[in-house]
mmCIF file of C-alpha atoms in Angstrom:
data_model
loop_
_atom_site.group_PDB
_atom_site.id
_atom_site.type_symbol
_atom_site.label_atom_id
_atom_site.label_comp_id
_atom_site.label_asym_id
_atom_site.label_seq_id
_atom_site.Cartn_x
_atom_site.Cartn_y
_atom_site.Cartn_z
ATOM 1 C CA MET A 796 -9.649 37.249 16.148
ATOM 2 C CA ALA A 797 -11.194 33.727 15.807
ATOM 3 C CA LEU A 798 -9.216 30.781 14.559
ATOM 4 C CA GLN A 799 -10.548 29.382 11.314
ATOM 5 C CA GLN A 800 -11.262 25.607 11.818
ATOM 6 C CA GLU A 801 -10.176 23.348 9.739
ATOM 7 C CA TRP A 802 -12.856 20.661 8.170
ATOM 8 C CA ILE A 803 -12.660 17.155 9.223
ATOM 9 C CA HIS A 804 -13.814 14.846 6.664
ATOM 10 C CA THR A 805 -15.218 11.272 6.920
ATOM 11 C CA ILE A 806 -15.636 8.069 5.003
ATOM 12 C CA GLU A 807 -18.807 9.543 3.835
ATOM 13 C CA ASP A 808 -17.253 12.068 2.191
ATOM 14 C CA ILE A 809 -15.158 9.720 0.125
ATOM 15 C CA TYR A 810 -18.256 8.013 -0.791
ATOM 16 C CA ALA A 811 -19.892 11.184 -1.848
ATOM 17 C CA LEU A 812 -17.296 11.924 -4.552
ATOM 18 C CA PRO A 813 -18.384 12.233 -8.125
ATOM 19 C CA ASP A 814 -17.990 8.871 -10.208
ATOM 20 C CA GLY A 815 -14.344 8.524 -11.310
ATOM 21 C CA GLU A 816 -12.763 10.340 -8.752
ATOM 22 C CA ARG A 817 -10.419 8.701 -6.368
ATOM 23 C CA ALA A 818 -9.306 10.081 -2.796
ATOM 24 C CA GLU A 819 -7.654 8.586 0.384
ATOM 25 C CA LEU A 820 -8.370 10.233 3.590
ATOM 26 C CA ILE A 821 -5.914 10.067 6.271
ATOM 27 C CA ASP A 822 -6.680 11.530 9.873
ATOM 28 C CA GLY A 823 -9.780 13.618 8.615
ATOM 29 C CA ARG A 824 -7.635 14.976 5.839
ATOM 30 C CA ILE A 825 -8.564 14.188 1.903
ATOM 31 C CA TYR A 826 -5.720 13.506 -0.399
ATOM 32 C CA GLN A 827 -6.696 13.721 -4.213
ATOM 33 C CA MET A 828 -5.383 10.965 -6.299
ATOM 34 C CA ALA A 829 -4.269 11.356 -9.907
ATOM 35 C CA PRO A 830 -4.811 8.630 -12.661
ATOM 36 C CA PRO A 831 -1.638 6.274 -12.579
ATOM 37 C CA ALA A 832 0.737 6.017 -15.349
ATOM 38 C CA ARG A 833 1.100 2.891 -17.499
ATOM 39 C CA VAL A 834 4.288 1.504 -15.676
ATOM 40 C CA HIS A 835 2.537 1.935 -12.473
ATOM 41 C CA GLN A 836 -0.292 -0.381 -13.591
ATOM 42 C CA LYS A 837 1.985 -2.690 -15.109
ATOM 43 C CA LEU A 838 3.939 -3.225 -11.949
ATOM 44 C CA VAL A 839 0.755 -3.519 -9.834
ATOM 45 C CA SER A 840 -0.661 -6.061 -12.249
ATOM 46 C CA GLU A 841 2.880 -8.200 -12.008
ATOM 47 C CA LEU A 842 3.308 -8.025 -8.303
ATOM 48 C CA THR A 843 -0.109 -9.050 -7.932
ATOM 49 C CA GLN A 844 0.042 -11.884 -10.183
ATOM 50 C CA ARG A 845 3.513 -13.048 -8.753
ATOM 51 C CA ILE A 846 2.422 -12.685 -4.712
ATOM 52 C CA GLY A 847 -0.814 -14.158 -5.538
ATOM 53 C CA GLY A 848 0.860 -17.156 -7.407
ATOM 54 C CA TYR A 849 3.324 -17.746 -4.718
ATOM 55 C CA ILE A 850 0.585 -17.834 -1.832
ATOM 56 C CA LYS A 851 -1.594 -20.046 -3.841
ATOM 57 C CA SER A 852 1.284 -22.405 -5.075
ATOM 58 C CA ARG A 853 1.904 -23.029 -1.062
ATOM 59 C CA GLY A 854 -1.771 -23.340 -0.142
ATOM 60 C CA GLY A 855 -1.359 -20.107 1.943
ATOM 61 C CA GLY A 856 -4.398 -18.278 3.653
ATOM 62 C CA CYS A 857 -3.482 -14.739 2.846
ATOM 63 C CA GLU A 858 -5.265 -12.804 0.020
ATOM 64 C CA VAL A 859 -3.635 -10.131 -2.412
ATOM 65 C CA TYR A 860 -5.993 -6.964 -3.475
ATOM 66 C CA PRO A 861 -4.636 -4.575 -5.959
ATOM 67 C CA ALA A 862 -6.001 -0.899 -5.818
ATOM 68 C CA PRO A 863 -8.637 0.229 -6.064
ATOM 69 C CA PHE A 864 -9.280 -1.635 -2.659
ATOM 70 C CA ALA A 865 -10.538 -0.057 0.227
ATOM 71 C CA VAL A 866 -8.523 -0.304 3.363
ATOM 72 C CA PHE A 867 -9.920 1.631 6.546
ATOM 73 C CA LEU A 868 -6.614 1.332 8.592
ATOM 74 C CA ASN A 869 -7.642 2.849 11.656
ATOM 75 C CA LYS A 870 -11.052 1.027 11.758
ATOM 76 C CA ASP A 871 -12.514 4.433 12.150
ATOM 77 C CA ASP A 872 -14.321 6.751 9.805
ATOM 78 C CA LYS A 873 -11.178 9.237 9.449
ATOM 79 C CA THR A 874 -8.633 7.143 7.660
ATOM 80 C CA TYR A 875 -9.351 5.234 4.385
ATOM 81 C CA VAL A 876 -6.441 4.294 1.798
ATOM 82 C CA GLU A 877 -6.137 2.491 -1.341
ATOM 83 C CA PRO A 878 -2.555 0.946 -1.387
ATOM 84 C CA ASP A 879 -1.633 -0.312 -4.778
ATOM 85 C CA LEU A 880 -1.218 -3.807 -3.229
ATOM 86 C CA SER A 881 -2.589 -5.079 -0.113
ATOM 87 C CA VAL A 882 -1.881 -8.899 1.208
ATOM 88 C CA ILE A 883 -4.217 -9.646 4.093
ATOM 89 C CA CYS A 884 -3.651 -12.778 5.819
ATOM 90 C CA ASP A 885 -6.412 -12.432 8.552
ATOM 91 C CA LYS A 886 -9.556 -13.092 6.791
ATOM 92 C CA ASP A 887 -11.796 -11.594 9.774
ATOM 93 C CA LYS A 888 -10.437 -7.891 8.588
ATOM 94 C CA LEU A 889 -12.376 -8.535 5.327
ATOM 95 C CA ASN A 890 -15.747 -7.622 4.326
ATOM 96 C CA ASP A 891 -17.926 -6.637 1.071
ATOM 97 C CA ARG A 892 -16.241 -2.864 1.697
ATOM 98 C CA GLY A 893 -12.559 -3.858 1.798
ATOM 99 C CA CYS A 894 -10.327 -4.480 4.866
ATOM 100 C CA ASN A 895 -10.643 -3.305 8.374
ATOM 101 C CA GLY A 896 -7.567 -2.753 10.135
ATOM 102 C CA ALA A 897 -4.075 -3.176 8.980
ATOM 103 C CA PRO A 898 -3.016 -5.032 5.706
ATOM 104 C CA ASP A 899 0.072 -7.452 6.613
ATOM 105 C CA TRP A 900 1.818 -6.115 3.645
ATOM 106 C CA ILE A 901 1.348 -3.180 1.707
ATOM 107 C CA ILE A 902 3.218 -2.133 -1.456
ATOM 108 C CA GLU A 903 3.033 1.293 -3.079
ATOM 109 C CA ILE A 904 4.097 2.281 -6.457
ATOM 110 C CA VAL A 905 5.422 5.957 -6.259
ATOM 111 C CA SER A 906 4.364 8.409 -8.846
ATOM 112 C CA PRO A 907 5.459 12.281 -8.669
ATOM 113 C CA SER A 908 2.113 13.084 -6.907
ATOM 114 C CA THR A 909 2.492 10.528 -4.397
ATOM 115 C CA GLN A 910 5.907 10.742 -3.047
ATOM 116 C CA GLN A 911 5.602 12.693 -0.071
ATOM 117 C CA MET A 912 2.493 10.722 0.981
ATOM 118 C CA ASP A 913 4.323 7.329 0.489
ATOM 119 C CA TYR A 914 7.623 8.092 1.955
ATOM 120 C CA GLY A 915 5.994 10.010 4.691
ATOM 121 C CA ILE A 916 2.552 10.190 5.902
ATOM 122 C CA LYS A 917 1.678 6.521 4.790
ATOM 123 C CA LEU A 918 5.001 4.981 6.313
ATOM 124 C CA ILE A 919 4.044 6.457 9.627
ATOM 125 C CA LYS A 920 0.474 5.458 9.433
ATOM 126 C CA TYR A 921 1.243 2.082 8.491
ATOM 127 C CA ARG A 922 3.715 1.427 10.916
ATOM 128 C CA THR A 923 1.491 2.467 13.810
ATOM 129 C CA ALA A 924 -1.611 0.789 12.453
ATOM 130 C CA GLY A 925 0.397 -2.667 12.649
ATOM 131 C CA VAL A 926 1.320 -3.332 9.070
ATOM 132 C CA ARG A 927 4.106 -5.921 8.996
ATOM 133 C CA GLU A 928 6.025 -5.261 5.519
ATOM 134 C CA TYR A 929 5.903 -2.051 3.448
ATOM 135 C CA TRP A 930 7.555 -1.677 0.336
ATOM 136 C CA ILE A 931 7.930 1.453 -1.652
ATOM 137 C CA VAL A 932 8.536 0.923 -5.307
ATOM 138 C CA ASN A 933 9.812 3.940 -7.300
ATOM 139 C CA PRO A 934 9.995 3.688 -11.087
ATOM 140 C CA ALA A 935 11.719 6.908 -11.577
ATOM 141 C CA THR A 936 14.617 6.074 -9.403
ATOM 142 C CA GLY A 937 14.578 2.351 -9.949
ATOM 143 C CA VAL A 938 14.860 1.732 -6.181
ATOM 144 C CA VAL A 939 12.548 -0.178 -3.685
ATOM 145 C CA ASN A 940 12.864 0.649 0.023
ATOM 146 C CA VAL A 941 11.679 -2.464 2.085
ATOM 147 C CA TYR A 942 10.365 -1.914 5.695
ATOM 148 C CA ASP A 943 10.483 -4.811 7.816
ATOM 149 C CA LEU A 944 8.124 -3.305 10.520
ATOM 150 C CA GLU A 945 7.274 -6.289 12.302
ATOM 151 C CA GLY A 946 11.035 -7.504 13.001
ATOM 152 C CA GLN A 947 13.599 -5.063 13.563
ATOM 153 C CA ASP A 948 11.869 -2.205 12.328
ATOM 154 C CA ARG A 949 14.467 -1.877 9.714
ATOM 155 C CA THR A 950 15.013 -0.548 6.151
ATOM 156 C CA CYS A 951 16.632 -1.812 3.263
ATOM 157 C CA GLN A 952 17.047 -0.335 -0.183
ATOM 158 C CA TYR A 953 17.250 -2.367 -3.371
ATOM 159 C CA SER A 954 17.803 -1.473 -6.934
ATOM 160 C CA PHE A 955 15.488 -2.939 -9.537
ATOM 161 C CA GLU A 956 17.870 -5.417 -10.513
ATOM 162 C CA ASP A 957 18.286 -6.694 -7.186
ATOM 163 C CA GLU A 958 16.730 -9.872 -5.702
ATOM 164 C CA ILE A 959 14.522 -8.798 -3.235
ATOM 165 C CA ARG A 960 13.909 -11.219 0.038
ATOM 166 C CA VAL A 961 10.210 -10.700 1.164
ATOM 167 C CA CYS A 962 10.619 -10.440 4.951
ATOM 168 C CA MET A 963 7.001 -12.354 5.314
ATOM 169 C CA TYR A 964 7.773 -15.368 3.201
ATOM 170 C CA GLU A 965 11.413 -16.335 3.600
ATOM 171 C CA ASP A 966 11.795 -18.415 0.257
ATOM 172 C CA LEU A 967 10.111 -15.554 -1.894
ATOM 173 C CA ARG A 968 11.912 -13.425 -3.751
ATOM 174 C CA ILE A 969 11.272 -10.820 -6.075
ATOM 175 C CA ARG A 970 13.409 -8.768 -9.023
ATOM 176 C CA ILE A 971 11.367 -5.758 -10.103
ATOM 177 C CA ALA A 972 13.264 -5.550 -13.147
ATOM 178 C CA ASP A 973 12.066 -9.067 -14.188
ATOM 179 C CA LEU A 974 8.452 -7.648 -13.543
ATOM 180 C CA MET A 975 9.352 -4.600 -16.211
ATOM 181 C CA GLN A 976 10.027 -6.754 -19.079
ATOM 182 C CA GLY A 977 7.770 -7.561 -22.149
#
């Protein structure tokens, strides 16, 4: 009996999706993406403004990109992700298509359909690709997991009420509850 072969997808398959349909590609497997909820988009917007404002006020060289923004994580045609927020400090990684290689800092806002991806597959992929810092923000639980992948490879867990110290920027603190108001 012959074994059934699993189809390996490439970036071309992502670009061939119908207009309006979003998906990510990890190790040749396509993962469909559901439209984000309002709170998800509010957090992405507020975090983009907060982090971008901080970087700009200090004359920093990093850039902040909210989703949808293409990240070709492994510099190959088998992995393509759209993190909710990407901070990229090496401008040589940027081109008109997106980011080629690992962003320095990635933030994912968890939704019910992405939970397994964000806490499992993406954590492993981001760690092995060289992402320095990874945050998982979960509006349903009010918890933020912060992974310092560059330093001690440690995890800290915070509530939305806590003031979270950004690993990459010693003097940047973010309190998610403040971003949720208004």
